[in-house]
PDB file of C-alpha atoms in Angstrom:
ATOM      1  CA  MET E   1      -0.037  -0.001  -0.119  1.00  0.00           C
ATOM      2  CA  ASN E   2       2.096   2.809  -1.329  1.00  0.00           C
ATOM      3  CA  ASN E   3       0.152   6.220  -0.869  1.00  0.00           C
ATOM      4  CA  THR E   4       3.056   8.717  -1.372  1.00  0.00           C
ATOM      5  CA  LYS E   5       0.700  11.773  -1.319  1.00  0.00           C
ATOM      6  CA  PHE E   6      -0.758  10.647   2.011  1.00  0.00           C
ATOM      7  CA  ALA E   7       2.792  10.005   3.450  1.00  0.00           C
ATOM      8  CA  LEU E   8       4.097  13.295   2.136  1.00  0.00           C
ATOM      9  CA  VAL E   9       1.264  15.265   3.689  1.00  0.00           C
ATOM     10  CA  LEU E  10       1.620  13.389   6.988  1.00  0.00           C
ATOM     11  CA  LYS E  11       5.396  14.088   7.182  1.00  0.00           C
ATOM     12  CA  GLN E  12       5.018  17.781   6.398  1.00  0.00           C
ATOM     13  CA  CYS E  13       2.265  18.116   9.010  1.00  0.00           C
ATOM     14  CA  ARG E  14       4.542  16.599  11.705  1.00  0.00           C
ATOM     15  CA  GLU E  15       7.553  18.675  10.432  1.00  0.00           C
ATOM     16  CA  ASN E  16       5.310  21.833  10.530  1.00  0.00           C
ATOM     17  CA  ALA E  17       4.621  21.021  14.155  1.00  0.00           C
ATOM     18  CA  HIS E  18       8.411  20.540  15.032  1.00  0.00           C
ATOM     19  CA  LEU E  19       7.706  17.055  16.366  1.00  0.00           C
ATOM     20  CA  THR E  20       9.705  13.890  16.034  1.00  0.00           C
ATOM     21  CA  GLN E  21       8.095  10.490  14.957  1.00  0.00           C
ATOM     22  CA  LYS E  22       8.592   9.246  18.398  1.00  0.00           C
ATOM     23  CA  GLN E  23       6.665  12.116  19.955  1.00  0.00           C
ATOM     24  CA  VAL E  24       3.733  11.648  17.564  1.00  0.00           C
ATOM     25  CA  ALA E  25       3.829   7.772  18.050  1.00  0.00           C
ATOM     26  CA  SER E  26       3.802   8.300  21.754  1.00  0.00           C
ATOM     27  CA  ALA E  27       0.948  10.709  21.797  1.00  0.00           C
ATOM     28  CA  LEU E  28      -0.852   8.135  19.653  1.00  0.00           C
ATOM     29  CA  GLY E  29       0.095   5.164  21.880  1.00  0.00           C
ATOM     30  CA  MET E  30       1.922   3.214  19.050  1.00  0.00           C
ATOM     31  CA  GLU E  31       5.438   2.246  18.309  1.00  0.00           C
ATOM     32  CA  ARG E  32       7.542   4.733  16.318  1.00  0.00           C
ATOM     33  CA  SER E  33       8.054   2.220  13.512  1.00  0.00           C
ATOM     34  CA  THR E  34       4.299   1.909  13.033  1.00  0.00           C
ATOM     35  CA  TYR E  35       4.028   5.571  12.713  1.00  0.00           C
ATOM     36  CA  ALA E  36       7.063   5.673  10.445  1.00  0.00           C
ATOM     37  CA  TYR E  37       5.315   3.155   8.020  1.00  0.00           C
ATOM     38  CA  TYR E  38       2.565   5.772   7.714  1.00  0.00           C
ATOM     39  CA  GLU E  39       5.015   8.397   6.849  1.00  0.00           C
ATOM     40  CA  THR E  40       6.894   6.324   4.287  1.00  0.00           C
ATOM     41  CA  GLY E  41       3.733   4.900   2.621  1.00  0.00           C
ATOM     42  CA  VAL E  42       4.278   1.312   3.688  1.00  0.00           C
ATOM     43  CA  SER E  43       0.888   1.353   5.444  1.00  0.00           C
ATOM     44  CA  ARG E  44      -2.088   3.562   5.993  1.00  0.00           C
ATOM     45  CA  PRO E  45      -3.666   4.183   9.267  1.00  0.00           C
ATOM     46  CA  THR E  46      -7.443   3.389   9.866  1.00  0.00           C
ATOM     47  CA  GLY E  47      -9.960   6.083   9.600  1.00  0.00           C
ATOM     48  CA  LEU E  48     -10.160   6.441  13.311  1.00  0.00           C
ATOM     49  CA  MET E  49      -6.317   6.960  13.489  1.00  0.00           C
ATOM     50  CA  ILE E  50      -6.623   9.605  10.546  1.00  0.00           C
ATOM     51  CA  VAL E  51      -9.170  11.502  12.765  1.00  0.00           C
ATOM     52  CA  LYS E  52      -6.690  11.367  15.696  1.00  0.00           C
ATOM     53  CA  LEU E  53      -3.847  12.526  13.520  1.00  0.00           C
ATOM     54  CA  ALA E  54      -5.828  15.499  12.230  1.00  0.00           C
ATOM     55  CA  LEU E  55      -6.669  16.460  15.894  1.00  0.00           C
ATOM     56  CA  LEU E  56      -3.079  15.982  16.945  1.00  0.00           C
ATOM     57  CA  PHE E  57      -1.655  18.197  14.100  1.00  0.00           C
ATOM     58  CA  ASN E  58      -4.684  20.492  14.360  1.00  0.00           C
ATOM     59  CA  VAL E  59      -5.502  20.172  10.566  1.00  0.00           C
ATOM     60  CA  SER E  60      -8.571  19.456   8.617  1.00  0.00           C
ATOM     61  CA  TYR E  61      -9.502  15.664   8.404  1.00  0.00           C
ATOM     62  CA  ASP E  62     -10.106  16.321   4.788  1.00  0.00           C
ATOM     63  CA  LEU E  63      -6.471  17.315   4.227  1.00  0.00           C
ATOM     64  CA  PHE E  64      -5.671  13.564   4.768  1.00  0.00           C
ATOM     65  CA  MET E  65      -8.579  12.187   3.117  1.00  0.00           C
ATOM     66  CA  GLU E  66      -7.887  14.002  -0.063  1.00  0.00           C
ATOM     67  CA  ALA E  67      -4.422  12.900  -0.039  1.00  0.00           C
ATOM     68  CA  ILE E  68      -5.622   9.240   0.373  1.00  0.00           C
ATOM     69  CA  ALA E  69      -8.160   9.638  -2.403  1.00  0.00           C
ATOM     70  CA  ASP E  70      -5.334  10.447  -4.900  1.00  0.00           C
ATOM     71  CA  PHE E  71      -6.294  14.216  -4.726  1.00  0.00           C
ATOM     72  CA  LYS E  72      -4.671  15.941  -7.593  1.00  0.00           C
ATOM     73  CA  PHE E  73      -2.238  18.476  -6.258  1.00  0.00           C
ATOM     74  CA  ASP E  74      -0.299  20.920  -8.228  1.00  0.00           C
ATOM     75  CA  LYS E  75       2.509  18.816  -9.826  1.00  0.00           C
ATOM     76  CA  SER E  76       4.909  21.698  -9.421  1.00  0.00           C
ATOM     77  CA  GLU E  77       4.470  21.496  -5.566  1.00  0.00           C
ATOM     78  CA  ASN E  78       7.131  19.865  -3.569  1.00  0.00           C
ATOM     79  CA  ALA E  79       6.850  18.817   0.087  1.00  0.00           C
ATOM     80  CA  GLU E  80       7.308  22.519   1.044  1.00  0.00           C
ATOM     81  CA  GLY E  81       4.276  23.448  -0.896  1.00  0.00           C
ATOM     82  CA  TYR E  82       2.146  21.447   1.548  1.00  0.00           C
ATOM     83  CA  THR E  83       2.683  23.873   4.312  1.00  0.00           C
ATOM     84  CA  SER E  84      -0.023  26.060   3.228  1.00  0.00           C
ATOM     85  CA  LEU E  85      -2.619  23.271   3.665  1.00  0.00           C
ATOM     86  CA  THR E  86      -2.257  23.241   7.391  1.00  0.00           C
ATOM     87  CA  ASP E  87      -4.615  25.334   9.624  1.00  0.00           C
ATOM     88  CA  ASN E  88      -1.943  26.602  11.986  1.00  0.00           C
ATOM     89  CA  SER E  89       0.160  29.844  11.226  1.00  0.00           C
ATOM     90  CA  TRP E  90       3.873  29.765  11.647  1.00  0.00           C
ATOM     91  CA  ALA E  91       3.635  31.714  14.967  1.00  0.00           C
ATOM     92  CA  GLN E  92       1.338  29.081  16.525  1.00  0.00           C
ATOM     93  CA  ARG E  93       3.623  26.164  15.396  1.00  0.00           C
ATOM     94  CA  GLU E  94       6.633  28.061  16.640  1.00  0.00           C
ATOM     95  CA  LYS E  95       5.155  28.460  20.196  1.00  0.00           C
ATOM     96  CA  MET E  96       4.473  24.767  20.526  1.00  0.00           C
ATOM     97  CA  TYR E  97       7.988  24.058  19.394  1.00  0.00           C
ATOM     98  CA  SER E  98       9.404  26.322  22.014  1.00  0.00           C
ATOM     99  CA  LEU E  99       7.686  24.397  24.870  1.00  0.00           C
ATOM    100  CA  PRO E 100       9.402  21.911  26.931  1.00  0.00           C
ATOM    101  CA  ALA E 101       8.993  18.391  25.754  1.00  0.00           C
ATOM    102  CA  GLU E 102       6.914  17.642  28.712  1.00  0.00           C
ATOM    103  CA  GLU E 103       4.440  20.341  27.866  1.00  0.00           C
ATOM    104  CA  GLN E 104       4.572  19.290  24.179  1.00  0.00           C
ATOM    105  CA  ASN E 105       3.534  15.753  25.021  1.00  0.00           C
ATOM    106  CA  LEU E 106       0.689  17.140  27.384  1.00  0.00           C
ATOM    107  CA  LEU E 107      -0.726  19.382  24.685  1.00  0.00           C
ATOM    108  CA  LEU E 108      -0.534  16.448  22.084  1.00  0.00           C
ATOM    109  CA  CYS E 109      -2.275  14.264  24.453  1.00  0.00           C
ATOM    110  CA  PHE E 110      -5.046  16.917  25.243  1.00  0.00           C
ATOM    111  CA  ARG E 111      -5.621  17.445  21.473  1.00  0.00           C
ATOM    112  CA  LEU E 112      -6.634  13.701  21.136  1.00  0.00           C
ATOM    113  CA  LEU E 113      -9.338  13.974  24.039  1.00  0.00           C
ATOM    114  CA  GLU E 114     -13.166  14.232  23.339  1.00  0.00           C
ATOM    115  CA  PRO E 115     -14.582  17.740  24.028  1.00  0.00           C
ATOM    116  CA  GLU E 116     -16.302  16.720  27.134  1.00  0.00           C
ATOM    117  CA  GLN E 117     -12.954  15.200  28.375  1.00  0.00           C
ATOM    118  CA  LYS E 118     -11.123  18.358  27.660  1.00  0.00           C
ATOM    119  CA  VAL E 119     -13.632  20.183  29.883  1.00  0.00           C
ATOM    120  CA  THR E 120     -12.966  17.742  32.655  1.00  0.00           C
ATOM    121  CA  VAL E 121      -9.238  18.129  32.400  1.00  0.00           C
ATOM    122  CA  ILE E 122      -9.365  21.878  32.462  1.00  0.00           C
ATOM    123  CA  SER E 123     -11.578  21.830  35.483  1.00  0.00           C
ATOM    124  CA  MET E 124      -9.225  19.494  37.429  1.00  0.00           C
ATOM    125  CA  ILE E 125      -6.248  21.679  36.382  1.00  0.00           C
ATOM    126  CA  LYS E 126      -8.082  24.691  37.631  1.00  0.00           C
ATOM    127  CA  GLN E 127      -8.864  22.980  40.922  1.00  0.00           C
ATOM    128  CA  MET E 128      -5.404  21.830  41.367  1.00  0.00           C
ATOM    129  CA  ASN E 129      -4.094  25.372  40.746  1.00  0.00           C
ATOM    130  CA  ASP E 130      -6.657  26.825  43.115  1.00  0.00           C
ATOM    131  CA  GLU E 131      -5.464  24.174  45.846  1.00  0.00           C
ATOM    132  CA  ASN E 132      -1.954  25.199  45.170  1.00  0.00           C
ATOM    133  CA  LEU E 133      -2.610  28.888  45.440  1.00  0.00           C
ATOM    134  CA  LYS E 134      -4.540  28.422  48.780  1.00  0.00           C
ATOM    135  CA  LYS E 135      -1.716  26.206  50.192  1.00  0.00           C
ATOM    136  CA  GLU E 136       0.776  28.990  49.274  1.00  0.00           C
ATOM    137  CA  GLU E 137      -1.280  31.596  50.832  1.00  0.00           C
ATOM    138  CA  GLU E 138      -1.528  29.625  54.049  1.00  0.00           C
ATOM    139  CA  GLU E 139       2.255  29.159  53.985  1.00  0.00           C
ATOM    140  CA  GLU E 140       2.870  32.693  53.537  1.00  0.00           C
ATOM    141  CA  HIS E 141       0.370  33.599  56.414  1.00  0.00           C
ATOM    142  CA  GLN E 142       2.206  31.076  58.696  1.00  0.00           C
ATOM    143  CA  LYS E 143       5.617  32.714  57.759  1.00  0.00           C
ATOM    144  CA  LYS E 144       4.238  36.190  58.664  1.00  0.00           C
ATOM    145  CA  LEU E 145       2.852  34.825  61.971  1.00  0.00           C
ATOM    146  CA  SER E 146       5.896  33.082  62.921  1.00  0.00           C
ATOM    147  CA  GLY E 147       7.949  36.195  62.128  1.00  0.00           C
ATOM    148  CA  LYS E 148       5.871  38.404  64.516  1.00  0.00           C
ATOM    149  CA  ASN E 149       6.352  36.032  67.449  1.00  0.00           C
TER     150      ASN E 149
END
């Protein structure tokens, strides 16, 4: 199964996001070699995996489906020409690239969640931040009290 257009678009999306094959594979819960087969055209992901890839790279699902369906791209375009097909601006991609690896992985995993799961995660993070803030305020208050005695 050699779908070079899909493989080319997939690789370009990953490179635009400044991610390694290992990072993408990890976020998707697969071996790096499995993901590499997608990028080299050796195999093609399932429809569900294509949805996950689109979410992960923050691009339209149609981008991948058109490439799989042998969508006729301009023959003069090379791999660099596909950069215009992504939904992200350079500034958005650059911001993610500048994040520490731990935060990049968190963002990749977050993108793969269902909308209601995202709401739950955000709520949990806010609750943890509120608890940390309250704890810090209590510690600061205790320091002030102990300094007065």
